[in-house]
Every structure is written in C-alpha cells, then in structure tokens.
Tab-separated table of C-alpha atoms in Angstrom:
chain	number	residue	atom	x	y	z
A	138	MET	CA	32.917	-10.225	6.532
A	139	GLU	CA	33.743	-6.386	5.996
A	140	THR	CA	37.189	-5.950	7.533
A	141	ASN	CA	37.085	-3.107	9.897
A	142	LEU	CA	40.443	-2.874	11.508
A	143	ARG	CA	40.934	-0.808	14.837
A	144	PRO	CA	41.529	-1.519	18.500
A	145	LEU	CA	38.862	-3.759	20.090
A	146	THR	CA	37.680	-4.094	23.512
A	147	LEU	CA	37.296	-7.677	25.205
A	148	GLY	CA	33.192	-7.765	24.760
A	149	GLU	CA	34.010	-6.644	20.947
A	150	ILE	CA	36.279	-9.367	20.700
A	151	LEU	CA	33.902	-11.795	22.303
A	152	ASP	CA	31.328	-10.665	20.022
A	153	ARG	CA	33.392	-10.870	16.680
A	154	THR	CA	34.254	-14.561	17.951
A	155	ALA	CA	30.737	-15.360	18.398
A	156	GLN	CA	29.953	-13.615	14.761
A	157	LEU	CA	32.375	-15.208	12.791
A	158	TYR	CA	31.630	-18.919	14.311
A	159	ARG	CA	27.960	-18.350	14.067
A	160	THR	CA	28.593	-17.067	10.509
A	161	ASN	CA	31.290	-19.488	9.270
A	162	PHE	CA	30.182	-22.541	11.529
A	163	LEU	CA	30.640	-25.120	8.813
A	164	LEU	CA	34.123	-24.060	8.252
A	165	PHE	CA	35.436	-23.998	11.210
A	166	ALA	CA	33.574	-27.330	12.759
A	167	GLY	CA	34.936	-28.801	9.401
A	168	ILE	CA	38.278	-27.771	10.441
A	169	SER	CA	38.013	-29.270	13.935
A	170	ALA	CA	36.433	-32.373	12.608
A	171	VAL	CA	39.454	-33.572	11.207
A	172	ASN	CA	41.334	-33.661	14.530
A	173	ALA	CA	38.314	-35.034	16.570
A	174	GLY	CA	37.754	-38.107	13.699
A	175	ALA	CA	41.219	-38.882	14.201
A	176	MET	CA	40.747	-39.030	18.012
A	177	LEU	CA	37.176	-41.247	17.251
A	178	VAL	CA	39.077	-43.918	15.139
A	179	VAL	CA	41.634	-44.044	18.020
A	180	GLY	CA	38.878	-44.390	20.702
A	181	LEU	CA	36.763	-47.024	18.716
A	182	GLY	CA	39.884	-49.013	17.972
A	183	GLN	CA	41.043	-48.952	21.806
A	184	ILE	CA	37.418	-50.586	22.814
A	185	GLY	CA	38.097	-53.014	19.690
A	186	ILE	CA	41.195	-54.034	20.966
A	187	GLN	CA	39.978	-54.328	24.796
A	188	GLU	CA	36.873	-56.469	23.940
A	189	PHE	CA	39.014	-58.597	21.284
A	190	MET	CA	41.543	-59.336	24.458
A	191	ARG	CA	38.992	-60.085	26.772
A	192	ALA	CA	37.371	-62.587	24.553
A	193	ARG	CA	40.550	-64.184	24.011
A	194	ASN	CA	41.277	-64.410	27.852
A	195	MET	CA	44.294	-62.331	27.438
A	196	THR	CA	43.553	-59.625	30.232
A	197	ALA	CA	47.294	-59.998	31.727
A	198	HIS	CA	48.450	-57.922	28.746
A	199	LEU	CA	45.585	-55.374	28.700
A	200	THR	CA	47.278	-53.123	31.012
A	201	VAL	CA	50.584	-52.743	28.624
A	202	VAL	CA	48.200	-52.480	25.426
A	203	ASN	CA	46.322	-49.902	26.987
A	204	LEU	CA	49.196	-47.974	27.887
A	205	LEU	CA	50.628	-48.413	24.255
A	206	ILE	CA	47.227	-47.253	22.906
A	207	VAL	CA	47.519	-43.899	25.200
A	208	LEU	CA	50.823	-43.311	23.906
A	209	VAL	CA	49.854	-43.514	20.142
A	210	GLU	CA	46.702	-41.138	21.015
A	211	PHE	CA	48.889	-39.070	22.803
A	212	LEU	CA	51.186	-38.429	19.526
A	213	LEU	CA	48.276	-38.401	17.192
A	214	LEU	CA	46.174	-35.978	19.541
A	215	PHE	CA	49.639	-33.611	19.700
A	216	ILE	CA	49.954	-33.692	15.585
A	217	PHE	CA	46.285	-33.604	14.602
A	218	SER	CA	45.344	-30.829	17.248
A	219	GLY	CA	48.181	-28.741	16.139
A	220	MET	CA	47.273	-29.211	12.244
A	221	ALA	CA	43.479	-28.044	13.494
A	222	VAL	CA	44.469	-24.943	15.493
A	223	ALA	CA	46.818	-23.699	12.900
A	224	ALA	CA	44.169	-24.467	9.991
A	225	ASN	CA	41.821	-22.563	12.351
A	226	ASN	CA	44.161	-19.833	12.671
A	227	ARG	CA	44.361	-19.555	8.750
A	228	ALA	CA	40.633	-19.743	7.892
A	229	VAL	CA	39.961	-17.332	10.418
A	230	ALA	CA	42.436	-14.764	9.193
A	231	TRP	CA	41.428	-15.175	5.750
A	232	VAL	CA	37.729	-14.904	7.101
A	233	TYR	CA	38.464	-11.554	9.028
A	234	MET	CA	40.620	-10.167	6.354
A	235	GLY	CA	37.672	-10.711	4.127
A	236	GLN	CA	39.345	-13.394	1.911
A	237	PRO	CA	37.594	-16.402	0.748
A	238	ALA	CA	38.431	-19.556	3.130
A	239	THR	CA	37.568	-23.467	2.387
A	240	VAL	CA	38.348	-26.422	4.961
A	241	ARG	CA	40.485	-27.907	2.169
A	242	GLY	CA	42.478	-24.656	1.301
A	243	ALA	CA	43.114	-24.096	5.258
A	244	TYR	CA	44.842	-27.833	5.534
A	245	LYS	CA	46.649	-27.304	2.084
A	246	THR	CA	48.136	-24.309	3.606
A	247	VAL	CA	49.266	-25.747	6.963
A	248	LEU	CA	49.950	-29.457	5.526
A	249	PRO	CA	53.602	-28.509	4.457
A	250	ARG	CA	54.506	-26.951	8.001
A	251	THR	CA	52.984	-29.884	10.330
A	252	GLY	CA	56.841	-30.454	11.658
A	253	ARG	CA	56.893	-26.371	12.592
A	254	PHE	CA	53.842	-26.693	13.950
A	255	ALA	CA	54.256	-29.823	16.002
A	256	TRP	CA	57.744	-28.483	17.022
A	257	LEU	CA	56.159	-25.370	18.180
A	258	MET	CA	53.256	-26.995	20.213
A	259	THR	CA	56.205	-29.000	21.592
A	260	LEU	CA	58.014	-26.046	23.063
A	261	ILE	CA	54.846	-24.222	24.441
A	262	THR	CA	54.339	-27.415	26.395
A	263	PHE	CA	57.644	-27.759	27.757
A	264	LEU	CA	58.294	-24.475	28.631
A	265	ALA	CA	54.875	-23.970	30.168
A	266	GLY	CA	54.537	-27.403	32.005
A	267	TRP	CA	58.128	-28.464	32.968
A	268	PRO	CA	58.099	-27.287	36.639
A	269	LEU	CA	54.788	-29.187	36.702
A	270	LEU	CA	56.541	-32.702	35.321
A	271	VAL	CA	59.457	-31.714	38.120
A	272	ILE	CA	56.813	-31.658	40.508
A	273	TYR	CA	55.327	-34.787	39.845
A	274	VAL	CA	58.544	-36.799	39.438
A	275	GLY	CA	59.527	-35.554	43.061
A	276	TYR	CA	56.832	-36.532	45.050
A	277	PHE	CA	56.831	-39.760	43.639
A	278	VAL	CA	60.607	-40.263	43.912
A	279	THR	CA	60.376	-38.909	47.635
A	280	LEU	CA	57.578	-40.961	48.636
A	281	TYR	CA	59.842	-44.241	47.529
A	282	LEU	CA	62.976	-42.963	48.975
A	283	LEU	CA	61.375	-41.873	52.572
A	284	VAL	CA	58.053	-43.550	52.722
A	285	ARG	CA	59.161	-47.055	51.391
A	286	PRO	CA	61.878	-47.564	53.770
A	287	ALA	CA	59.472	-46.617	56.884
A	288	THR	CA	56.848	-48.793	55.497
A	289	LYS	CA	59.108	-51.850	55.350
A	290	ALA	CA	60.538	-51.221	58.950
A	291	ALA	CA	56.692	-51.039	60.037
A	292	MET	CA	55.857	-53.988	58.651
A	293	ALA	CA	59.112	-56.099	59.959
A	294	ALA	CA	58.363	-54.906	63.588
A	295	GLY	CA	54.595	-56.697	62.833
A	296	ALA	CA	52.383	-53.292	62.761
A	297	LYS	CA	49.760	-52.485	60.017
A	298	THR	CA	50.277	-49.047	59.976
A	299	ASP	CA	52.919	-46.396	60.992
A	300	PRO	CA	51.433	-43.056	62.450
A	301	SER	CA	54.730	-41.598	61.829
A	302	THR	CA	54.701	-42.876	58.299
A	303	VAL	CA	51.154	-41.600	57.485
A	304	MET	CA	52.072	-38.235	58.837
A	305	LEU	CA	55.100	-38.189	56.782
A	306	ILE	CA	52.495	-39.194	53.826
A	307	GLY	CA	50.445	-36.444	54.927
A	308	VAL	CA	53.199	-33.688	55.167
A	309	ILE	CA	54.771	-34.706	51.595
A	310	THR	CA	51.406	-34.886	49.756
A	311	LEU	CA	50.151	-31.075	51.492
A	312	ALA	CA	53.560	-30.119	50.097
A	313	PHE	CA	52.862	-31.472	46.594
A	314	LEU	CA	49.667	-30.121	46.295
A	315	GLY	CA	51.278	-26.612	47.153
A	316	LEU	CA	53.814	-27.025	44.524
A	317	THR	CA	51.195	-28.217	42.359
A	318	VAL	CA	49.132	-25.051	42.641
A	319	LEU	CA	52.560	-22.763	41.877
A	320	GLY	CA	53.259	-25.277	38.770
A	321	LEU	CA	49.626	-24.178	37.626
A	322	ALA	CA	49.886	-20.740	37.888
A	323	TYR	CA	53.133	-20.726	36.385
A	324	ALA	CA	51.579	-23.107	33.435
A	325	ALA	CA	49.091	-20.698	33.151
A	326	PHE	CA	51.433	-17.551	32.888
A	327	MET	CA	53.711	-18.908	30.315
A	328	GLY	CA	50.678	-20.269	28.261
A	329	LEU	CA	49.434	-16.307	27.877
A	330	ARG	CA	53.055	-15.543	27.135
A	331	TYR	CA	52.947	-18.019	24.303
A	332	SER	CA	49.082	-17.633	23.541
A	333	LEU	CA	49.711	-15.833	20.144
A	334	ALA	CA	52.754	-18.059	19.091
A	335	VAL	CA	50.650	-20.101	16.551
A	336	PRO	CA	48.775	-17.375	15.049
A	337	ALA	CA	52.165	-15.543	14.316
A	338	CYS	CA	53.635	-18.610	12.895
A	339	VAL	CA	50.853	-19.100	10.591
A	340	VAL	CA	49.848	-15.710	9.673
A	341	GLU	CA	53.601	-14.363	9.045
A	342	GLU	CA	55.328	-17.942	8.398
A	343	MET	CA	57.651	-17.761	10.951
A	344	THR	CA	60.049	-20.590	12.710
A	345	ALA	CA	58.783	-21.900	15.951
A	346	ARG	CA	61.083	-19.964	18.137
A	347	LYS	CA	60.476	-16.765	16.616
A	348	SER	CA	57.008	-17.222	16.784
A	349	LEU	CA	57.397	-17.853	20.513
A	350	ARG	CA	59.272	-14.376	20.715
A	351	ARG	CA	56.897	-13.072	18.518
A	352	SER	CA	53.976	-14.052	21.044
A	353	ILE	CA	55.688	-12.495	24.180
A	354	THR	CA	55.956	-8.814	22.562
A	355	LEU	CA	52.673	-9.045	20.947
A	356	SER	CA	50.531	-10.646	24.163
A	357	GLU	CA	52.331	-7.996	26.355
A	358	GLY	CA	49.407	-5.706	27.481
A	359	ALA	CA	46.720	-8.352	26.409
A	360	ARG	CA	47.546	-11.339	28.635
A	361	GLY	CA	44.612	-10.220	31.061
A	362	ARG	CA	42.124	-10.022	28.386
A	363	ILE	CA	43.451	-13.213	26.637
A	364	PHE	CA	42.827	-15.319	30.332
A	365	MET	CA	39.260	-14.110	30.199
A	366	LEU	CA	38.546	-15.620	26.889
A	367	ALA	CA	40.425	-18.769	27.889
A	368	LEU	CA	38.245	-18.852	31.151
A	369	LEU	CA	35.006	-18.174	29.619
A	370	ILE	CA	35.725	-20.814	27.021
A	371	PHE	CA	36.908	-23.159	29.412
A	372	VAL	CA	33.436	-22.428	31.539
A	373	ILE	CA	31.541	-23.012	28.260
A	374	ALA	CA	33.579	-26.363	27.440
A	375	PHE	CA	33.055	-27.648	31.159
A	376	GLY	CA	29.260	-27.024	30.546
A	377	VAL	CA	28.631	-28.612	27.112
A	378	ALA	CA	30.995	-31.554	28.600
A	379	MET	CA	28.864	-32.342	31.474
A	380	ILE	CA	25.616	-32.066	29.879
A	381	SER	CA	26.765	-34.335	26.912
A	382	GLN	CA	28.576	-36.647	29.458
A	383	VAL	CA	26.129	-36.555	32.193
A	384	PHE	CA	23.996	-39.554	31.253
A	385	PHE	CA	27.402	-41.907	30.695
A	386	ILE	CA	28.477	-40.872	34.151
A	387	ALA	CA	25.099	-42.106	35.773
A	388	GLN	CA	25.446	-45.086	33.925
A	389	ILE	CA	28.957	-45.569	35.387
A	390	PHE	CA	27.552	-45.095	38.578
A	391	LYS	CA	24.806	-47.483	38.162
A	392	HIS	CA	26.939	-50.355	36.784
A	393	HIS	CA	29.476	-49.807	39.399
A	394	GLY	CA	32.211	-48.183	37.417
A	395	ALA	CA	31.609	-50.293	34.301
A	396	LEU	CA	30.435	-49.552	30.985
A	397	SER	CA	29.385	-51.648	28.002
A	398	ALA	CA	31.399	-51.817	24.811
A	399	GLY	CA	28.322	-50.286	23.091
A	400	LEU	CA	28.000	-47.503	25.555
A	401	ARG	CA	31.718	-47.105	25.404
A	402	ALA	CA	31.438	-46.402	21.634
A	403	VAL	CA	28.464	-44.213	21.938
A	404	GLN	CA	30.333	-42.268	24.283
A	405	GLN	CA	33.351	-41.722	22.025
A	406	VAL	CA	30.803	-40.514	19.228
A	407	VAL	CA	29.395	-37.938	21.357
A	408	GLN	CA	32.717	-36.802	22.145
A	409	PHE	CA	33.556	-36.498	18.971
A	410	PHE	CA	30.651	-33.651	18.002
A	411	THR	CA	31.380	-32.393	21.403
A	412	ASN	CA	35.137	-31.775	20.229
A	413	THR	CA	34.102	-30.671	16.662
A	414	PHE	CA	31.857	-27.928	18.394
A	415	LEU	CA	34.344	-26.520	20.909
A	416	GLY	CA	37.542	-26.914	18.858
A	417	PRO	CA	37.227	-23.883	16.907
A	418	MET	CA	36.162	-21.139	19.790
A	419	TYR	CA	39.620	-20.647	21.283
A	420	ALA	CA	41.560	-20.292	18.211
A	421	ILE	CA	39.142	-17.898	16.766
A	422	GLY	CA	39.407	-15.468	19.826
A	423	LEU	CA	43.116	-15.903	19.883
A	424	THR	CA	43.331	-14.975	16.049
A	425	LEU	CA	41.110	-12.174	16.813
A	426	PHE	CA	43.661	-10.889	19.785
A	427	TYR	CA	46.653	-11.471	17.258
A	428	TYR	CA	45.282	-9.052	14.648
A	429	ASP	CA	43.929	-6.481	17.758
A	430	GLN	CA	47.532	-6.385	19.097
A	431	ARG	CA	49.126	-5.622	15.783
A	432	VAL	CA	46.746	-2.777	15.514
A	433	ARG	CA	47.373	-1.369	18.792
A	434	LYS	CA	51.138	-2.060	18.702
A	435	GLU	CA	52.055	-1.616	15.100
A	436	GLY	CA	49.437	0.214	13.261
A	437	TYR	CA	48.340	-2.787	11.393
A	438	ASP	CA	45.279	-1.292	10.327
A	439	ILE	CA	47.387	1.453	8.333
A	440	GLU	CA	49.295	-0.926	6.558
A	441	TRP	CA	45.922	-2.870	5.641
A	442	MET	CA	44.569	0.321	4.059
A	443	MET	CA	47.588	0.924	2.174
A	444	GLN	CA	47.652	-2.686	1.011
A	445	ALA	CA	44.012	-2.311	-0.123
A	446	ALA	CA	44.919	0.975	-2.051
A	447	GLY	CA	47.635	-1.074	-3.741
A	448	MET	CA	50.528	0.904	-1.944
A	449	GLY	CA	51.961	-2.115	-0.283
A	450	ALA	CA	52.876	-5.911	-0.371
A	451	THR	CA	49.823	-7.813	-1.606
A	452	PRO	CA	47.236	-9.652	1.138
A	453	ASP	CA	48.446	-12.955	-0.261
A	454	GLN	CA	52.119	-12.444	0.819
A	455	PRO	CA	53.201	-13.066	4.090
A	456	GLU	CA	52.573	-10.549	6.661
A	457	GLN	CA	55.831	-9.150	8.194
A	458	PRO	CA	55.876	-7.312	11.602
A	459	VAL	CA	56.600	-3.868	12.227
A	460	ALA	CA	58.756	-2.991	14.981
A	461	ALA	CA	58.085	0.678	14.641
A	462	PRO	CA	55.744	2.371	16.797
A	463	LEU	CA	53.275	4.838	15.466
A	464	SER	CA	54.825	8.301	15.091
A	465	GLU	CA	53.455	11.404	13.636
A	466	GLU	CA	54.777	10.612	10.360
A	467	ARG	CA	52.936	7.684	10.091
A	468	LEU	CA	49.512	9.221	11.298
A	469	ALA	CA	49.740	11.808	8.609
A	470	LEU	CA	50.444	8.509	6.353
A	471	ALA	CA	47.278	7.268	7.679
A	472	ARG	CA	45.399	10.248	6.840
A	473	ALA	CA	46.885	10.106	3.239
A	474	ALA	CA	46.049	6.482	2.831
A	475	GLU	CA	42.044	6.826	4.228
A	476	ALA	CA	42.173	9.504	1.402
A	477	LEU	CA	43.087	7.620	-1.334
A	478	VAL	CA	41.354	4.475	-0.371
A	479	ALA	CA	37.910	6.445	-0.259
A	480	GLU	CA	39.026	7.710	-3.860
A	481	THR	CA	39.745	4.198	-5.112
A	482	PRO	CA	36.920	2.455	-6.643
A	483	GLY	CA	35.516	-0.727	-4.910
A	484	ASN	CA	37.563	0.017	-1.987
A	485	ALA	CA	35.455	2.689	-0.278
A	486	HIS	CA	33.408	1.597	3.031
A	487	GLU	CA	29.493	2.406	3.266
C-alpha cells in the first residue's frame, strides 16, 4: 500500500480500514485465527468433558467442572485475544507504512512482550470496569442483607409472598439498573480514553502504564470518531453473529433449550469462522486512528518524509513520540523535506 500520511476524516478512515482488510484478508484473518482457534479447542474440550461426565453419571459435579472450564477459557481468551490484537496492530502498522508483513512475523514480534500486553489489557479492563463490578457486588450483597431476612420472616409467618419484600426487590433492582447504565457509560468513556494504548504499546514499544498515558493524550479530540467506529463494527458483528447463529437459536427453541453434542460442536466451528472474520476490524481501525492522531498532533507525516529521505531514524527503529506541536520552523522543515524527498530517486510519489 502506498503510504500517504495526512489527516483523515472518519469516512476516509473507514474506507481505508475496509481497503486494508480486503487487500490483506489472509494476513489479518490468519492472525485472528490463532485466537479463534484457541477458543475453538477450549469449546470443543468443554463439550467433550460434559458428554463424558453425563455418560458416567457424574452430572452432580458438572456445575463445578463447567465453572473451572469457564475460568480457564476466560484466562486463555485474555491472553490470546491480547496477543491477536497486538499482532494485528503490528501487521497494520507495517502494511500501512508500506513495509512487508506476515502472520509469523507479527506474532514473532509480539510474543516476547506477551506479559506486557496481558498486563495492559488487565489495566484497561480494571480501570474501565471497576464501577460495574462494585455495582454488581453491591446489588447481590444488598439483596442478601435486606431481602433475605424479610423473606425468612414472611415464611415464618406462613405467607408464601410478602408484598413489601417484592416491592423492596423491585426498588433495589431499578436502582441497580440505573447504576448499571451509569457504569456502562463510564466504561465506554474510559475505553475510548485508552483505545489507542495497544497501538502505542506495539508501535512505540512502551510499557503498559506509559501506553495508557500516551493513549489519553493521543485520543483527545478523536474519541467521538472512535466511538462511531466501534459502534459501526458492533452493528456489523451483531448482524453477522445473528445470521450465523439463527439456525442454532431455532434449534434451541425447537428442543426446549437443549442442543445435541454434535450441534454444539458445529456451533463452535461456526463461531471460529465468525471470530476469525470479525476479529481484525477494530484493530485495523484503531491503528489507523493512532497514526491519524500522530499526524494531527505531532506532524508525524513530516517525520516519515524525513525518514524516507534518510534524515532521521530508520522505520525499523522504535518510533518515539514527539511532544512539540507544529511550529513555523517545523513547517519550513516540512517544505524542505518534501523537496528533498521529491529529488531523491525512488522516493518521489507519482
């Protein structure tokens, strides 16, 4: 892809996201297939364990086993999804800057920093989601402390239901739903603040905490556009998921909430292809936003022209942020760099 760094509108970023994905589908889908494949193995393993325990009449322990499998799946999802996002960011950066990229090369670059990316994902999840955790814990603790004694008193009095208890549960639930909406709004806001942390961590090789601070600075002024990107991808993902799962949903209703082991295995395979297809979209868009904000805030297009002309660090070296805003001196330097690039053989654009 020919590198043409300049400030982009939301429509141009969406168009370039689609263009990059379409022209490098096997690259990005191959990166996401690693994460989707890990989830497929866990899902098929869960089905096998469930069927084995049912055949041995061990259903009494099935709940505990399912809980352990869910915990393992969550841990693997956290690790593999973080690696896949980082690898996609790395591959997008290479492709967007006109450098060769492969699935193996992307993972080879991010694997040594798996711990850093996992810690970064942990920080983002906690910082964005802690109010929701507090709300959920508070809801169940409140029900336990207030509703349980009232229910016991009603049962001791011989009443099956207590109107005051039912009203109390309704009031607590309404308050919980209202707080949940506020918690979701907070999570969305914090998610937008930290939306560029992973690209910054990958491209500039920053630590997790520095990447968070970097994202706060870079995302300022672009969070509304990033939200629109996330909303569009959510709509696409929801539509694809509904289309791919409509058969299984119909079978669940037809068989009163139960699916055979064979159908559940097929469902896992379908989810594998769905996750492989949808996985790269958001990562591609965020990486383009990352470069767009660097161009807008730091004049990164000038730096890249200077690198192309051999006047700065090579593209293979870690890219360092520039805090200084554009000035008259930098604009003059930009014009000089453009002239030098135009005169350098092999660097002039058609």
